[in-house]
Every structure is written in C-alpha cells, then in structure tokens.
mmCIF file of C-alpha atoms and ligand atoms in Angstrom:
data_model
loop_
_atom_site.group_PDB
_atom_site.id
_atom_site.type_symbol
_atom_site.label_atom_id
_atom_site.label_comp_id
_atom_site.label_asym_id
_atom_site.label_seq_id
_atom_site.Cartn_x
_atom_site.Cartn_y
_atom_site.Cartn_z
ATOM 1 C CA MET H 1 137.849 91.844 52.096
ATOM 2 C CA GLY H 2 134.676 93.259 50.518
ATOM 3 C CA GLU H 3 133.579 93.949 46.958
ATOM 4 C CA PRO H 4 135.625 96.274 44.749
ATOM 5 C CA PHE H 5 134.124 99.766 44.567
ATOM 6 C CA TYR H 6 134.613 102.846 42.496
ATOM 7 C CA ARG H 7 133.796 105.804 44.704
ATOM 8 C CA ASP H 8 135.668 107.993 47.144
ATOM 9 C CA THR H 9 133.494 107.337 50.171
ATOM 10 C CA TRP H 10 133.751 104.235 52.305
ATOM 11 C CA ALA H 11 133.237 102.904 55.828
ATOM 12 C CA GLU H 12 136.124 101.032 57.374
ATOM 13 C CA VAL H 13 135.231 98.266 59.819
ATOM 14 C CA ASN H 14 138.077 97.149 62.021
ATOM 15 C CA LEU H 15 137.388 93.501 62.818
ATOM 16 C CA SER H 16 140.219 93.480 65.375
ATOM 17 C CA ALA H 17 138.184 96.002 67.367
ATOM 18 C CA ILE H 18 135.141 93.694 67.256
ATOM 19 C CA GLU H 19 137.314 90.828 68.406
ATOM 20 C CA HIS H 20 138.744 92.929 71.230
ATOM 21 C CA ASN H 21 135.275 94.045 72.353
ATOM 22 C CA ILE H 22 133.833 90.531 72.503
ATOM 23 C CA ARG H 23 136.871 89.168 74.355
ATOM 24 C CA THR H 24 136.840 92.071 76.805
ATOM 25 C CA ILE H 25 133.116 91.799 77.527
ATOM 26 C CA LYS H 26 133.366 88.038 77.937
ATOM 27 C CA GLY H 27 136.370 88.408 80.221
ATOM 28 C CA ASN H 28 134.372 90.730 82.444
ATOM 29 C CA LEU H 29 131.636 88.132 82.997
ATOM 30 C CA HIS H 30 131.504 84.974 85.076
ATOM 31 C CA GLN H 31 133.241 82.239 83.060
ATOM 32 C CA ASP H 32 130.018 80.224 82.634
ATOM 33 C CA ARG H 33 128.160 83.059 80.893
ATOM 34 C CA GLU H 34 127.745 82.745 77.149
ATOM 35 C CA VAL H 35 127.856 85.691 74.778
ATOM 36 C CA VAL H 36 125.191 86.128 72.129
ATOM 37 C CA ALA H 37 126.420 88.610 69.538
ATOM 38 C CA VAL H 38 123.529 90.727 68.287
ATOM 39 C CA VAL H 39 124.050 91.339 64.562
ATOM 40 C CA LYS H 40 120.617 92.594 63.538
ATOM 41 C CA ALA H 41 120.198 95.517 61.132
ATOM 42 C CA ASN H 42 123.208 94.324 59.144
ATOM 43 C CA GLY H 43 125.359 94.201 62.273
ATOM 44 C CA TYR H 44 124.270 97.704 63.352
ATOM 45 C CA GLY H 45 125.399 98.877 59.916
ATOM 46 C CA HIS H 46 128.826 97.211 60.133
ATOM 47 C CA GLY H 47 127.991 94.160 58.009
ATOM 48 C CA ALA H 48 126.276 91.193 59.675
ATOM 49 C CA ILE H 49 128.330 88.381 58.176
ATOM 50 C CA PRO H 50 131.907 89.597 58.809
ATOM 51 C CA VAL H 51 130.901 90.817 62.272
ATOM 52 C CA ALA H 52 129.219 87.505 63.077
ATOM 53 C CA LYS H 53 132.230 85.464 61.970
ATOM 54 C CA THR H 54 134.617 87.666 63.944
ATOM 55 C CA ALA H 55 132.456 87.655 67.082
ATOM 56 C CA LEU H 56 132.298 83.855 66.958
ATOM 57 C CA GLU H 57 136.072 83.589 66.591
ATOM 58 C CA ALA H 58 136.427 85.877 69.601
ATOM 59 C CA GLY H 59 134.266 83.697 71.852
ATOM 60 C CA ALA H 60 130.588 84.438 71.179
ATOM 61 C CA SER H 61 128.608 81.211 70.970
ATOM 62 C CA THR H 62 125.312 82.340 69.439
ATOM 63 C CA LEU H 63 124.018 85.035 67.083
ATOM 64 C CA ALA H 64 120.859 87.061 67.465
ATOM 65 C CA VAL H 65 118.979 89.008 64.834
ATOM 66 C CA ALA H 66 115.630 90.797 64.691
ATOM 67 C CA THR H 67 114.016 89.201 61.647
ATOM 68 C CA PHE H 68 113.730 85.780 60.069
ATOM 69 C CA ASP H 69 115.251 87.078 56.838
ATOM 70 C CA GLU H 70 118.339 88.221 58.749
ATOM 71 C CA ALA H 71 118.670 84.754 60.267
ATOM 72 C CA LEU H 72 118.367 83.081 56.867
ATOM 73 C CA GLU H 73 121.037 85.385 55.464
ATOM 74 C CA LEU H 74 123.471 84.178 58.140
ATOM 75 C CA ARG H 75 122.656 80.525 57.356
ATOM 76 C CA GLU H 76 123.177 81.229 53.646
ATOM 77 C CA ALA H 77 126.671 82.385 54.612
ATOM 78 C CA GLN H 78 127.385 78.873 55.977
ATOM 79 C CA ILE H 79 127.304 79.997 59.604
ATOM 80 C CA THR H 80 126.376 76.929 61.604
ATOM 81 C CA VAL H 81 126.145 78.159 65.222
ATOM 82 C CA PRO H 82 122.775 78.697 66.961
ATOM 83 C CA ILE H 83 120.885 81.661 65.508
ATOM 84 C CA PHE H 84 118.121 83.273 67.435
ATOM 85 C CA VAL H 85 115.432 85.664 66.114
ATOM 86 C CA LEU H 86 114.537 88.222 68.786
ATOM 87 C CA GLY H 87 111.415 89.544 67.066
ATOM 88 C CA TRP H 88 108.053 87.992 66.173
ATOM 89 C CA VAL H 89 108.026 85.517 63.288
ATOM 90 C CA ALA H 90 104.750 84.123 61.895
ATOM 91 C CA ALA H 91 104.013 80.609 63.179
ATOM 92 C CA LYS H 92 103.576 79.327 59.612
ATOM 93 C CA PHE H 93 107.342 79.715 59.075
ATOM 94 C CA ALA H 94 108.159 77.225 61.841
ATOM 95 C CA PRO H 95 108.898 74.428 59.306
ATOM 96 C CA ILE H 96 111.573 76.612 57.674
ATOM 97 C CA ALA H 97 112.965 77.424 61.124
ATOM 98 C CA VAL H 98 113.249 73.666 61.756
ATOM 99 C CA GLU H 99 114.896 73.039 58.401
ATOM 100 C CA LYS H 100 117.424 75.851 58.948
ATOM 101 C CA ASP H 101 117.794 75.244 62.695
ATOM 102 C CA ILE H 102 116.789 78.772 63.651
ATOM 103 C CA THR H 103 115.417 79.557 67.101
ATOM 104 C CA LEU H 104 112.242 81.655 67.212
ATOM 105 C CA THR H 105 110.742 83.881 69.872
ATOM 106 C CA CYS H 106 107.333 83.074 71.293
ATOM 107 C CA PHE H 107 104.973 84.864 73.689
ATOM 108 C CA GLN H 108 101.442 84.167 72.449
ATOM 109 C CA LYS H 109 99.243 81.170 73.272
ATOM 110 C CA GLU H 110 97.694 81.348 69.772
ATOM 111 C CA TRP H 111 101.174 81.129 68.248
ATOM 112 C CA VAL H 112 101.967 77.983 70.251
ATOM 113 C CA GLU H 113 98.603 76.478 69.263
ATOM 114 C CA GLU H 114 99.161 77.250 65.582
ATOM 115 C CA VAL H 115 102.634 75.651 65.600
ATOM 116 C CA ALA H 116 101.118 72.628 67.391
ATOM 117 C CA THR H 117 98.862 72.052 64.349
ATOM 118 C CA LEU H 118 101.797 71.967 61.913
ATOM 119 C CA ASP H 119 102.662 68.359 62.634
ATOM 120 C CA LEU H 120 106.430 68.976 62.699
ATOM 121 C CA GLN H 121 108.640 65.885 62.657
ATOM 122 C CA THR H 122 111.371 67.785 64.513
ATOM 123 C CA PRO H 123 110.319 70.396 67.078
ATOM 124 C CA VAL H 124 111.027 74.043 66.377
ATOM 125 C CA LYS H 125 113.403 75.621 68.912
ATOM 126 C CA VAL H 126 111.847 78.525 70.726
ATOM 127 C CA GLN H 127 112.668 81.082 73.399
ATOM 128 C CA LEU H 128 109.947 82.615 75.515
ATOM 129 C CA LYS H 129 109.894 86.398 75.759
ATOM 130 C CA TRP H 130 108.701 88.059 78.954
ATOM 131 C CA ASP H 131 107.720 91.702 78.984
ATOM 132 C CA THR H 132 108.903 92.883 82.381
ATOM 133 C CA GLY H 133 108.452 96.556 81.564
ATOM 134 C CA MET H 134 109.644 97.401 78.049
ATOM 135 C CA GLY H 135 106.072 97.258 76.749
ATOM 136 C CA ARG H 136 106.819 95.995 73.236
ATOM 137 C CA ILE H 137 106.438 92.220 73.000
ATOM 138 C CA GLY H 138 106.304 89.470 75.602
ATOM 139 C CA LEU H 139 104.170 87.825 78.254
ATOM 140 C CA ARG H 140 103.236 90.320 80.933
ATOM 141 C CA SER H 141 101.100 88.547 83.525
ATOM 142 C CA LYS H 142 101.319 85.294 85.470
ATOM 143 C CA GLU H 143 98.016 84.273 83.892
ATOM 144 C CA GLU H 144 99.408 84.690 80.373
ATOM 145 C CA LEU H 145 102.570 82.871 81.381
ATOM 146 C CA THR H 146 100.586 79.990 82.870
ATOM 147 C CA GLU H 147 98.455 79.624 79.722
ATOM 148 C CA VAL H 148 101.463 79.595 77.410
ATOM 149 C CA VAL H 149 103.460 77.170 79.545
ATOM 150 C CA HIS H 150 100.468 74.806 79.661
ATOM 151 C CA ALA H 151 100.220 75.024 75.860
ATOM 152 C CA LEU H 152 103.975 74.362 75.541
ATOM 153 C CA ASN H 153 103.813 71.432 77.927
ATOM 154 C CA LYS H 154 101.124 69.874 75.717
ATOM 155 C CA THR H 155 102.870 70.005 72.326
ATOM 156 C CA ALA H 156 105.783 68.008 70.955
ATOM 157 C CA CYS H 157 106.161 70.484 68.070
ATOM 158 C CA ILE H 158 108.035 73.054 70.156
ATOM 159 C CA GLN H 159 111.271 72.672 72.093
ATOM 160 C CA LEU H 160 111.582 75.514 74.584
ATOM 161 C CA ILE H 161 115.272 76.244 75.064
ATOM 162 C CA GLY H 162 115.298 79.661 76.719
ATOM 163 C CA VAL H 163 113.474 82.483 78.420
ATOM 164 C CA PHE H 164 114.418 86.130 78.193
ATOM 165 C CA THR H 165 113.466 89.717 78.826
ATOM 166 C CA HIS H 166 114.820 93.065 77.665
ATOM 167 C CA PHE H 167 115.536 96.170 79.743
ATOM 168 C CA ALA H 168 114.206 99.607 78.866
ATOM 169 C CA THR H 169 116.503 101.730 81.045
ATOM 170 C CA ALA H 170 119.635 99.714 81.859
ATOM 171 C CA ASP H 171 121.732 102.512 80.328
ATOM 172 C CA GLU H 172 120.295 105.308 82.461
ATOM 173 C CA VAL H 173 121.652 106.999 85.593
ATOM 174 C CA ASP H 174 118.550 106.090 87.576
ATOM 175 C CA ILE H 175 118.492 102.314 87.891
ATOM 176 C CA GLN H 176 115.211 102.015 89.772
ATOM 177 C CA PHE H 177 113.169 100.844 86.769
ATOM 178 C CA TYR H 178 115.955 98.471 85.725
ATOM 179 C CA GLN H 179 115.812 96.951 89.214
ATOM 180 C CA GLN H 180 112.020 96.655 89.008
ATOM 181 C CA GLN H 181 112.285 94.820 85.691
ATOM 182 C CA TYR H 182 114.966 92.548 87.112
ATOM 183 C CA ALA H 183 112.801 91.744 90.157
ATOM 184 C CA ARG H 184 109.789 91.113 87.914
ATOM 185 C CA PHE H 185 111.863 88.654 85.844
ATOM 186 C CA LYS H 186 112.817 86.745 88.999
ATOM 187 C CA GLU H 187 109.184 86.675 90.121
ATOM 188 C CA MET H 188 108.044 85.334 86.739
ATOM 189 C CA LYS H 189 110.878 82.806 86.841
ATOM 190 C CA GLN H 190 109.560 81.454 90.156
ATOM 191 C CA THR H 191 106.120 80.952 88.593
ATOM 192 C CA PHE H 192 107.677 79.386 85.501
ATOM 193 C CA ASP H 193 109.772 76.965 87.568
ATOM 194 C CA THR H 194 106.628 75.632 89.271
ATOM 195 C CA LEU H 195 104.866 75.096 85.925
ATOM 196 C CA TRP H 196 107.603 73.845 83.630
ATOM 197 C CA ASN H 197 107.951 70.078 83.500
ATOM 198 C CA LYS H 198 110.259 69.508 80.540
ATOM 199 C CA LYS H 199 114.032 69.931 79.994
ATOM 200 C CA PRO H 200 115.694 72.868 81.842
ATOM 201 C CA VAL H 201 116.000 76.047 79.815
ATOM 202 C CA ALA H 202 118.482 78.955 79.712
ATOM 203 C CA PHE H 203 117.601 82.369 81.148
ATOM 204 C CA HIS H 204 118.921 85.680 79.908
ATOM 205 C CA VAL H 205 118.267 89.337 80.514
ATOM 206 C CA GLY H 206 121.351 91.390 79.702
ATOM 207 C CA ASN H 207 121.838 93.782 76.826
ATOM 208 C CA SER H 208 125.169 95.639 76.517
ATOM 209 C CA ALA H 209 124.319 98.166 79.222
ATOM 210 C CA ALA H 210 123.208 95.640 81.854
ATOM 211 C CA SER H 211 126.025 93.222 81.024
ATOM 212 C CA LEU H 212 128.697 95.902 81.317
ATOM 213 C CA ARG H 213 127.277 97.542 84.417
ATOM 214 C CA PHE H 214 126.004 94.572 86.391
ATOM 215 C CA PRO H 215 128.027 91.589 85.091
ATOM 216 C CA GLU H 216 127.537 89.619 88.287
ATOM 217 C CA LYS H 217 123.730 89.832 87.911
ATOM 218 C CA MET H 218 123.518 88.159 84.514
ATOM 219 C CA PHE H 219 121.958 84.740 84.043
ATOM 220 C CA ASP H 220 123.116 82.119 81.502
ATOM 221 C CA TYR H 221 123.601 84.344 78.446
ATOM 222 C CA VAL H 222 124.142 87.998 77.634
ATOM 223 C CA ARG H 223 122.962 89.580 74.381
ATOM 224 C CA ILE H 224 125.574 92.067 73.300
ATOM 225 C CA GLY H 225 124.675 94.486 70.539
ATOM 226 C CA ILE H 226 126.096 97.978 70.594
ATOM 227 C CA ALA H 227 129.155 97.108 72.713
ATOM 228 C CA THR H 228 130.237 94.551 70.103
ATOM 229 C CA TYR H 229 130.829 97.512 67.845
ATOM 230 C CA GLY H 230 132.840 99.420 70.449
ATOM 231 C CA ILE H 231 130.148 101.940 71.235
ATOM 232 C CA TYR H 232 129.051 102.530 74.813
ATOM 233 C CA PRO H 233 125.274 102.416 75.282
ATOM 234 C CA SER H 234 125.408 105.726 77.187
ATOM 235 C CA ASP H 235 127.765 108.049 79.050
ATOM 236 C CA VAL H 236 126.888 106.539 82.397
ATOM 237 C CA VAL H 237 127.725 103.036 81.188
ATOM 238 C CA GLN H 238 131.067 104.284 79.890
ATOM 239 C CA LYS H 239 131.823 106.022 83.177
ATOM 240 C CA GLU H 240 130.799 103.122 85.397
ATOM 241 C CA THR H 241 132.394 100.231 83.569
ATOM 242 C CA THR H 242 135.912 98.902 83.405
ATOM 243 C CA PRO H 243 136.013 97.166 80.004
ATOM 244 C CA HIS H 244 137.542 99.488 77.459
ATOM 245 C CA LEU H 245 135.781 99.198 74.113
ATOM 246 C CA LEU H 246 137.249 100.086 70.738
ATOM 247 C CA PRO H 247 135.022 101.649 68.072
ATOM 248 C CA ALA H 248 135.023 99.433 64.981
ATOM 249 C CA LEU H 249 133.535 101.705 62.351
ATOM 250 C CA SER H 250 135.017 104.793 60.785
ATOM 251 C CA LEU H 251 133.638 106.742 57.823
ATOM 252 C CA HIS H 252 135.790 108.436 55.225
ATOM 253 C CA SER H 253 135.589 110.320 51.986
ATOM 254 C CA ARG H 254 137.981 112.284 49.774
ATOM 255 C CA LEU H 255 137.936 115.788 48.408
ATOM 256 C CA VAL H 256 136.814 115.489 44.802
ATOM 257 C CA HIS H 257 136.766 119.237 44.144
ATOM 258 C CA VAL H 258 138.480 122.191 45.815
ATOM 259 C CA LYS H 259 137.928 125.822 44.885
ATOM 260 C CA GLN H 260 138.384 129.331 46.188
ATOM 261 C CA VAL H 261 135.219 131.426 45.946
ATOM 262 C CA ASP H 262 134.379 135.118 45.992
ATOM 263 C CA GLU H 263 132.674 136.862 48.877
ATOM 264 C CA GLY H 264 128.917 136.367 48.729
ATOM 265 C CA SER H 265 129.064 133.148 46.692
ATOM 266 C CA PHE H 266 126.303 130.756 47.675
ATOM 267 C CA ILE H 267 126.961 127.115 48.404
ATOM 268 C CA GLY H 268 124.354 124.378 47.932
ATOM 269 C CA TYR H 269 120.570 124.152 47.624
ATOM 270 C CA GLY H 270 118.556 126.987 49.041
ATOM 271 C CA ASN H 271 121.528 129.380 49.267
ATOM 272 C CA THR H 272 121.801 128.708 52.990
ATOM 273 C CA TYR H 273 125.525 129.471 53.087
ATOM 274 C CA GLU H 274 127.201 132.617 51.833
ATOM 275 C CA ALA H 275 130.964 132.355 51.577
ATOM 276 C CA SER H 276 133.462 134.953 52.740
ATOM 277 C CA GLN H 277 136.107 136.461 50.458
ATOM 278 C CA GLY H 278 138.603 133.900 49.246
ATOM 279 C CA GLU H 279 137.059 131.022 51.218
ATOM 280 C CA TRP H 280 138.210 127.551 50.216
ATOM 281 C CA ILE H 281 135.361 125.129 49.656
ATOM 282 C CA GLY H 282 135.831 121.387 49.323
ATOM 283 C CA THR H 283 133.289 118.904 48.006
ATOM 284 C CA ILE H 284 133.027 115.314 49.198
ATOM 285 C CA PRO H 285 130.882 112.652 47.527
ATOM 286 C CA ILE H 286 128.547 111.695 50.362
ATOM 287 C CA GLY H 287 124.998 112.826 51.039
ATOM 288 C CA TYR H 288 121.665 111.852 52.497
ATOM 289 C CA GLY H 289 121.401 109.110 49.855
ATOM 290 C CA ASP H 290 124.250 107.491 51.784
ATOM 291 C CA GLY H 291 122.531 108.036 55.123
ATOM 292 C CA TRP H 292 124.422 111.242 55.888
ATOM 293 C CA PRO H 293 121.434 113.440 56.727
ATOM 294 C CA ARG H 294 120.812 117.095 55.875
ATOM 295 C CA LYS H 295 120.616 117.884 59.599
ATOM 296 C CA LEU H 296 124.406 117.437 59.751
ATOM 297 C CA GLN H 297 124.944 120.839 58.112
ATOM 298 C CA GLY H 298 127.294 122.647 60.512
ATOM 299 C CA MET H 299 128.814 119.424 61.908
ATOM 300 C CA GLU H 300 132.585 119.117 61.644
ATOM 301 C CA VAL H 301 134.762 116.639 59.742
ATOM 302 C CA LEU H 302 138.508 116.005 59.931
ATOM 303 C CA VAL H 303 140.999 116.999 57.245
ATOM 304 C CA GLU H 304 144.657 116.317 58.051
ATOM 305 C CA GLY H 305 143.633 116.116 61.707
ATOM 306 C CA HIS H 306 141.917 119.511 61.727
ATOM 307 C CA ARG H 307 138.221 120.159 62.149
ATOM 308 C CA MET H 308 136.392 121.795 59.238
ATOM 309 C CA PRO H 309 132.657 122.579 59.199
ATOM 310 C CA ILE H 310 130.088 121.267 56.757
ATOM 311 C CA VAL H 311 128.678 124.345 55.045
ATOM 312 C CA GLY H 312 125.597 124.670 52.864
ATOM 313 C CA ARG H 313 122.899 122.048 52.526
ATOM 314 C CA ILE H 314 123.914 118.424 52.357
ATOM 315 C CA SER H 315 122.415 117.069 49.157
ATOM 316 C CA MET H 316 121.613 113.493 48.165
ATOM 317 C CA ASP H 317 125.109 112.708 46.925
ATOM 318 C CA GLN H 318 127.410 115.559 47.921
ATOM 319 C CA THR H 319 128.497 117.585 50.920
ATOM 320 C CA THR H 320 130.511 120.792 50.979
ATOM 321 C CA ILE H 321 132.981 121.806 53.649
ATOM 322 C CA SER H 322 134.785 125.029 54.416
ATOM 323 C CA LEU H 323 138.555 124.491 54.309
ATOM 324 C CA ASP H 324 141.153 126.553 56.169
ATOM 325 C CA LYS H 325 143.425 126.485 53.099
ATOM 326 C CA LYS H 326 143.816 124.785 49.753
ATOM 327 C CA TYR H 327 144.075 120.983 49.929
ATOM 328 C CA PRO H 328 144.738 118.736 46.961
ATOM 329 C CA VAL H 329 141.898 116.791 45.377
ATOM 330 C CA GLY H 330 142.073 113.292 46.839
ATOM 331 C CA THR H 331 142.780 114.475 50.399
ATOM 332 C CA LYS H 332 141.147 112.124 52.903
ATOM 333 C CA VAL H 333 138.217 113.503 54.907
ATOM 334 C CA THR H 334 137.114 111.620 58.014
ATOM 335 C CA LEU H 335 133.492 111.987 59.063
ATOM 336 C CA ILE H 336 133.597 109.387 61.842
ATOM 337 C CA GLY H 337 136.906 108.200 63.249
ATOM 338 C CA LYS H 338 140.414 109.333 64.002
ATOM 339 C CA GLN H 339 142.839 111.590 62.186
ATOM 340 C CA LYS H 340 146.118 112.459 63.923
ATOM 341 C CA SER H 341 145.252 113.406 67.517
ATOM 342 C CA ASP H 342 141.572 114.166 66.972
ATOM 343 C CA GLU H 343 138.637 111.789 66.775
ATOM 344 C CA ILE H 344 134.975 112.141 65.886
ATOM 345 C CA LEU H 345 132.986 109.379 67.542
ATOM 346 C CA ALA H 346 129.593 108.155 66.346
ATOM 347 C CA LYS H 347 128.425 109.583 69.676
ATOM 348 C CA GLU H 348 129.397 113.115 68.605
ATOM 349 C CA VAL H 349 127.427 112.736 65.369
ATOM 350 C CA ALA H 350 124.519 111.331 67.392
ATOM 351 C CA ASP H 351 124.602 114.261 69.806
ATOM 352 C CA TYR H 352 124.550 116.676 66.871
ATOM 353 C CA LEU H 353 121.498 114.892 65.474
ATOM 354 C CA ASP H 354 119.893 114.637 68.909
ATOM 355 C CA THR H 355 119.815 110.869 68.673
ATOM 356 C CA ILE H 356 121.827 107.851 69.854
ATOM 357 C CA PRO H 357 124.927 106.297 68.228
ATOM 358 C CA TYR H 358 122.901 103.150 67.435
ATOM 359 C CA GLU H 359 121.021 105.200 64.863
ATOM 360 C CA VAL H 360 124.185 106.707 63.390
ATOM 361 C CA THR H 361 125.827 103.428 62.363
ATOM 362 C CA CYS H 362 122.490 101.931 61.253
ATOM 363 C CA MET H 363 121.627 104.917 59.075
ATOM 364 C CA LEU H 364 124.601 104.481 56.717
ATOM 365 C CA THR H 365 123.090 102.957 53.599
ATOM 366 C CA GLN H 366 124.285 100.053 51.504
ATOM 367 C CA ARG H 367 125.611 102.557 48.960
ATOM 368 C CA ILE H 368 128.591 103.125 51.238
ATOM 369 C CA PRO H 369 131.059 100.289 50.662
ATOM 370 C CA ARG H 370 132.296 98.600 53.836
ATOM 371 C CA VAL H 371 136.007 97.856 53.890
ATOM 372 C CA TYR H 372 137.107 95.263 56.422
ATOM 373 C CA ILE H 373 140.500 95.591 58.051
ATOM 374 C CA LYS H 374 142.387 93.777 60.791
ATOM 375 C CA ASN H 375 145.251 95.113 62.868
ATOM 376 C CA LYS H 376 148.509 93.473 61.926
HETATM 377 C C1 PLP G 401 115.869 91.788 72.700
HETATM 378 C C2 PLP G 401 117.170 92.482 72.522
HETATM 379 N N1 PLP G 401 118.256 91.977 73.124
HETATM 380 C C3 PLP G 401 119.464 92.584 73.006
HETATM 381 C C4 PLP G 401 119.629 93.718 72.257
HETATM 382 C C5 PLP G 401 120.985 94.375 72.184
HETATM 383 O O1 PLP G 401 120.945 95.620 72.835
HETATM 384 P P1 PLP G 401 122.273 96.510 72.901
HETATM 385 O O2 PLP G 401 122.574 96.886 71.496
HETATM 386 O O3 PLP G 401 121.883 97.691 73.727
HETATM 387 O O4 PLP G 401 123.313 95.660 73.507
HETATM 388 C C6 PLP G 401 118.519 94.271 71.615
HETATM 389 C C7 PLP G 401 118.668 95.512 70.844
HETATM 390 O O5 PLP G 401 117.785 96.220 70.529
HETATM 391 C C8 PLP G 401 117.257 93.642 71.742
HETATM 392 O O6 PLP G 401 116.155 94.125 71.150
#
C-alpha cells in the first residue's frame, strides 16, 4: 500500500497493530460502548485514511477529526460512517455538513442562531461541547447551557445527537481534577435532562486515558486517539491498565554514506562535533525538514540492534551518526521501532525532546513516505 517513493527514509505503519489496539480497547469496555477512532492530524501522523479504514474494520463505529477539512478528506475517500468534527466550524458551513453528513460541534448560542437562519431542508447533526474544566471550548455555566438548549429546542435546522466533554488530566497520577470534571459533567447532565425535550442524545467523556483507566465509568461512546496508535497516554496509564497496546509506527532510514575520519574532523553545521581518531561516521537522509528536529542531536538510533548516537547538528535533510565500526551503505537505521532485542519507542524520543509522544508522531512531515504493512 502507499505511493511509490525514491528515498531511503520511510515510516512503517503496522495496520495489524491498529486493529489489535481497537479490538483490545473495545474488549475492555462494557459491550454497549461504542468506539470513536480519533484520526485528526492525519491520524496522529500515521495516515488518516488507512488508519480510519482499519479502525472501522476492527470495531470502531465513528471517526472524529479536529477540522472540517479533515472530515471532508475522509468523505472524499468514500468512508461512509458517521464523522464528527471535534473543533469549532463556522456556522456558514452547515449546509456542506448536511450535504456530506458530517456532525459538527456546537457550544455558542450565536452559532445556533446563525444556523437557524440558514433555512436548511435537512437539519445539520450537532454535538454539544461542555467545558467541565479544560478551558478551551465548550459551555461552562448552567446559564449558558440553558440558553443554548432553549435555542436548540426552537430550531428545526439542528439535530442534536450528542453531548461531550474532554478531560485535562485523565492521564495524571493525581485524579482529583479528573474526578471534579466528571462530577461537573454529571451535574450539567442533570440540568440538560430537565431542559431537553427532543430525541434522546448520546453522552461521552472518555479519551484514551480515561477509557483505559476507568472503563466502567464511560458513557455511550469513547473517543480513542493516542491508544489507537499503540501509544500509552502516560506512564501511569500504562502501569494501571490491563490492555496491552502495540505501537503501530516505526521510522527507518538507511546509511547512504559511511566514512572513517581523522581525529579533530568536524561534523555538521557549526562544528559542534569533533571526531576522535578513526571514528566511523554514517549519514542518513533525514532531517528537520522531515520533522526530525535539531534538538535530537545526541539521541540514539539502532543499527543492527545496537545503539549509536546522533553526532553533529541535524540539518534539514541529513543526520550523522557515530558508528562503532564500518557498516555497508544501505544498512537499515531505525530511529523509532525495534531492531533485534532493542526498541526505541516514540516515548523515548519524546522524553529526549521534553515533550509527549503525541507530538513525536505528529511532527513527522509528509515528506516521509508512509508504508502500510499487515502481519501475515
Ligand atoms: C475532544 C477530544 N476527544 C478525544 C481526543 C483523543 O485524545 P487521546 O488522543 O488522548 O485519546 C482528543 C485529542 O486531543 C480531543 O481533543
């Protein structure tokens, strides 16, 4: 699968791992819970369309993305299941959402009122977002909720199908704030239930962390992002949960040049690395133009199962590594993934960069070809 490519750097996405992760997460939940696979940001860098198709085959029933363009891209790919945009979309695009059967997120009275003026023949499907503590988007107070529900009750242009919130700290050791958000959601739900006089709607709160840690506390749906890709949201989630996830993405390159240098030779921009006598230096064709940032200087990669450090500055297109001996040009270098008995997880790269693995898979640019594989 995938386009042909002509470079010695590629990301491998194991769709069998995605399938395993969705099945495992689903199996850990009450049988009535539905799984929404979150495939925003090009499927967290893995490729939205192949991930979406695989997740659906494995038992997800809905897809979620962050932007309207991402939703349209999935429809273009002939995906017919419900697609839900988690972020704000301008009300004026509601007619396109109707035409493409895409569910939008709503949390502003003005938004509801604007859609109500559009004279839609078929109502646009909408989910209501409640801000129970994340502080980004959503209805925060009972007064706001009451106003919006009244506006929704008045219009035939909007079909409310769900209500959701998002946790800020479900992946942390201290679960007090998570519990506060959960309690706030239940409180708002009580208010909503007294105001809502149309068809019943679905409720959902869980991201990967909450769904893995507190499966019995989830409502109708769970929205699984990072765990779809086999990455634990945090160490505590990994420690506390039973489902075993398999990382789907690995990143590889090949040595395109290998040389032995003299003592005192400089490697890369800025002369930041001075080689020792007879040191073997290998060059791989990946750089910050591929989303492999300069800050990874000093990080290790795998060559024939052994760890070798990145030395010298990472440039836009190339990275240099110190080798323990001569290796032939064409030798595979693994930057994320397994070689023999060693493995570099996206988490290790994230720790090195002082960030989270979410950012590591998302930062890999489109210039890196994605190769899709399935276990036999
Ligand atoms: C509203 C919403 N739901 C679900 C998710 C998925 O979160 P995770 O990747 O931690 O499972 C996200 C991700 O940012 C989100 O913004």
